[in-house]
Short mmCIF file of C-alpha atoms in Angstrom, two decimals:
data_model
loop_
_atom_site.label_atom_id
_atom_site.label_comp_id
_atom_site.label_asym_id
_atom_site.label_seq_id
_atom_site.Cartn_x
_atom_site.Cartn_y
_atom_site.Cartn_z
CA MET A 1 79.01 -64.77 -14.28
CA PRO A 2 78.83 -62.74 -10.51
CA VAL A 3 81.95 -62.53 -8.27
CA LYS A 4 81.11 -63.11 -5.30
CA ILE A 5 84.58 -61.04 -2.74
CA LYS A 6 85.81 -63.47 -0.12
CA VAL A 7 87.32 -61.04 3.01
CA LYS A 8 84.76 -61.39 4.99
CA GLU A 9 86.17 -64.45 5.58
CA LEU A 10 89.62 -63.14 5.41
CA ARG A 11 88.96 -60.20 8.46
CA LYS A 12 87.50 -62.49 10.81
CA ALA A 13 90.14 -65.11 10.61
CA THR A 14 92.81 -61.97 11.97
CA MET A 15 90.48 -60.64 14.62
CA TYR A 16 90.35 -57.53 12.42
CA THR A 17 86.96 -55.63 12.86
CA GLN A 18 85.76 -53.91 9.76
CA ARG A 19 86.99 -50.40 10.93
CA GLN A 20 90.32 -51.57 11.14
CA VAL A 21 90.78 -53.15 8.07
CA ALA A 22 88.84 -49.93 6.49
CA ASP A 23 91.18 -47.36 8.50
CA LEU A 24 93.77 -49.05 6.56
CA LEU A 25 92.83 -48.93 3.73
CA GLY A 26 91.46 -45.08 4.05
CA ILE A 27 87.98 -45.62 3.50
CA THR A 28 84.43 -45.73 5.07
CA GLU A 29 83.37 -48.19 7.21
CA SER A 30 80.27 -48.40 4.81
CA ASN A 31 82.07 -48.11 1.89
CA TYR A 32 84.15 -51.37 3.42
CA ARG A 33 80.96 -53.57 4.39
CA LYS A 34 80.06 -52.93 0.98
CA LEU A 35 82.93 -55.12 -0.47
CA GLU A 36 83.01 -57.47 2.48
CA ASN A 37 79.23 -58.36 1.03
CA SER A 38 79.90 -58.01 -2.89
CA ARG A 39 77.61 -55.12 -3.31
CA ILE A 40 80.44 -53.16 -5.20
CA LYS A 41 81.17 -52.98 -9.08
CA SER A 42 84.26 -52.26 -8.91
CA ILE A 43 87.24 -52.98 -6.90
CA SER A 44 90.93 -51.08 -7.74
CA LEU A 45 94.02 -52.64 -8.35
CA ASP A 46 95.50 -51.28 -5.16
CA THR A 47 93.12 -52.63 -3.21
CA ILE A 48 92.88 -55.92 -3.68
CA ASP A 49 97.44 -55.57 -3.73
CA PHE A 50 96.75 -54.21 -0.34
CA LEU A 51 94.36 -56.52 1.09
CA CYS A 52 96.11 -59.39 -0.39
CA THR A 53 99.33 -57.93 1.43
CA PHE A 54 97.43 -57.25 4.51
CA PHE A 55 95.48 -61.22 4.64
CA LYS A 56 98.74 -62.91 3.59
CA CYS A 57 96.73 -64.07 0.56
CA SER A 58 96.54 -64.43 -3.66
CA PRO A 59 93.48 -62.94 -5.61
CA ASN A 60 92.75 -65.55 -6.32
CA ASP A 61 91.24 -66.20 -1.51
CA ILE A 62 89.83 -63.13 -2.16
CA PHE A 63 87.31 -63.51 -5.18
CA GLU A 64 85.32 -66.67 -5.82
CA LEU A 65 83.18 -67.50 -9.30
CA VAL A 66 79.67 -67.83 -7.95
CA ASP A 67 77.27 -69.81 -10.76
#
């Protein structure tokens, strides 16, 4: 089952730009765009931890299984 990463919705709700979140994560904006569009093959636990802390959510809010 494919996994969708829902950080785009979380980011837009907080009014941050892709560049701002990418800078805080310490990655390029291009790589952050890939993350938002679920075009990555893996994600580190540190990145998941940062996103959960930054968006004040749980991993369940970030990931969605797609049929």
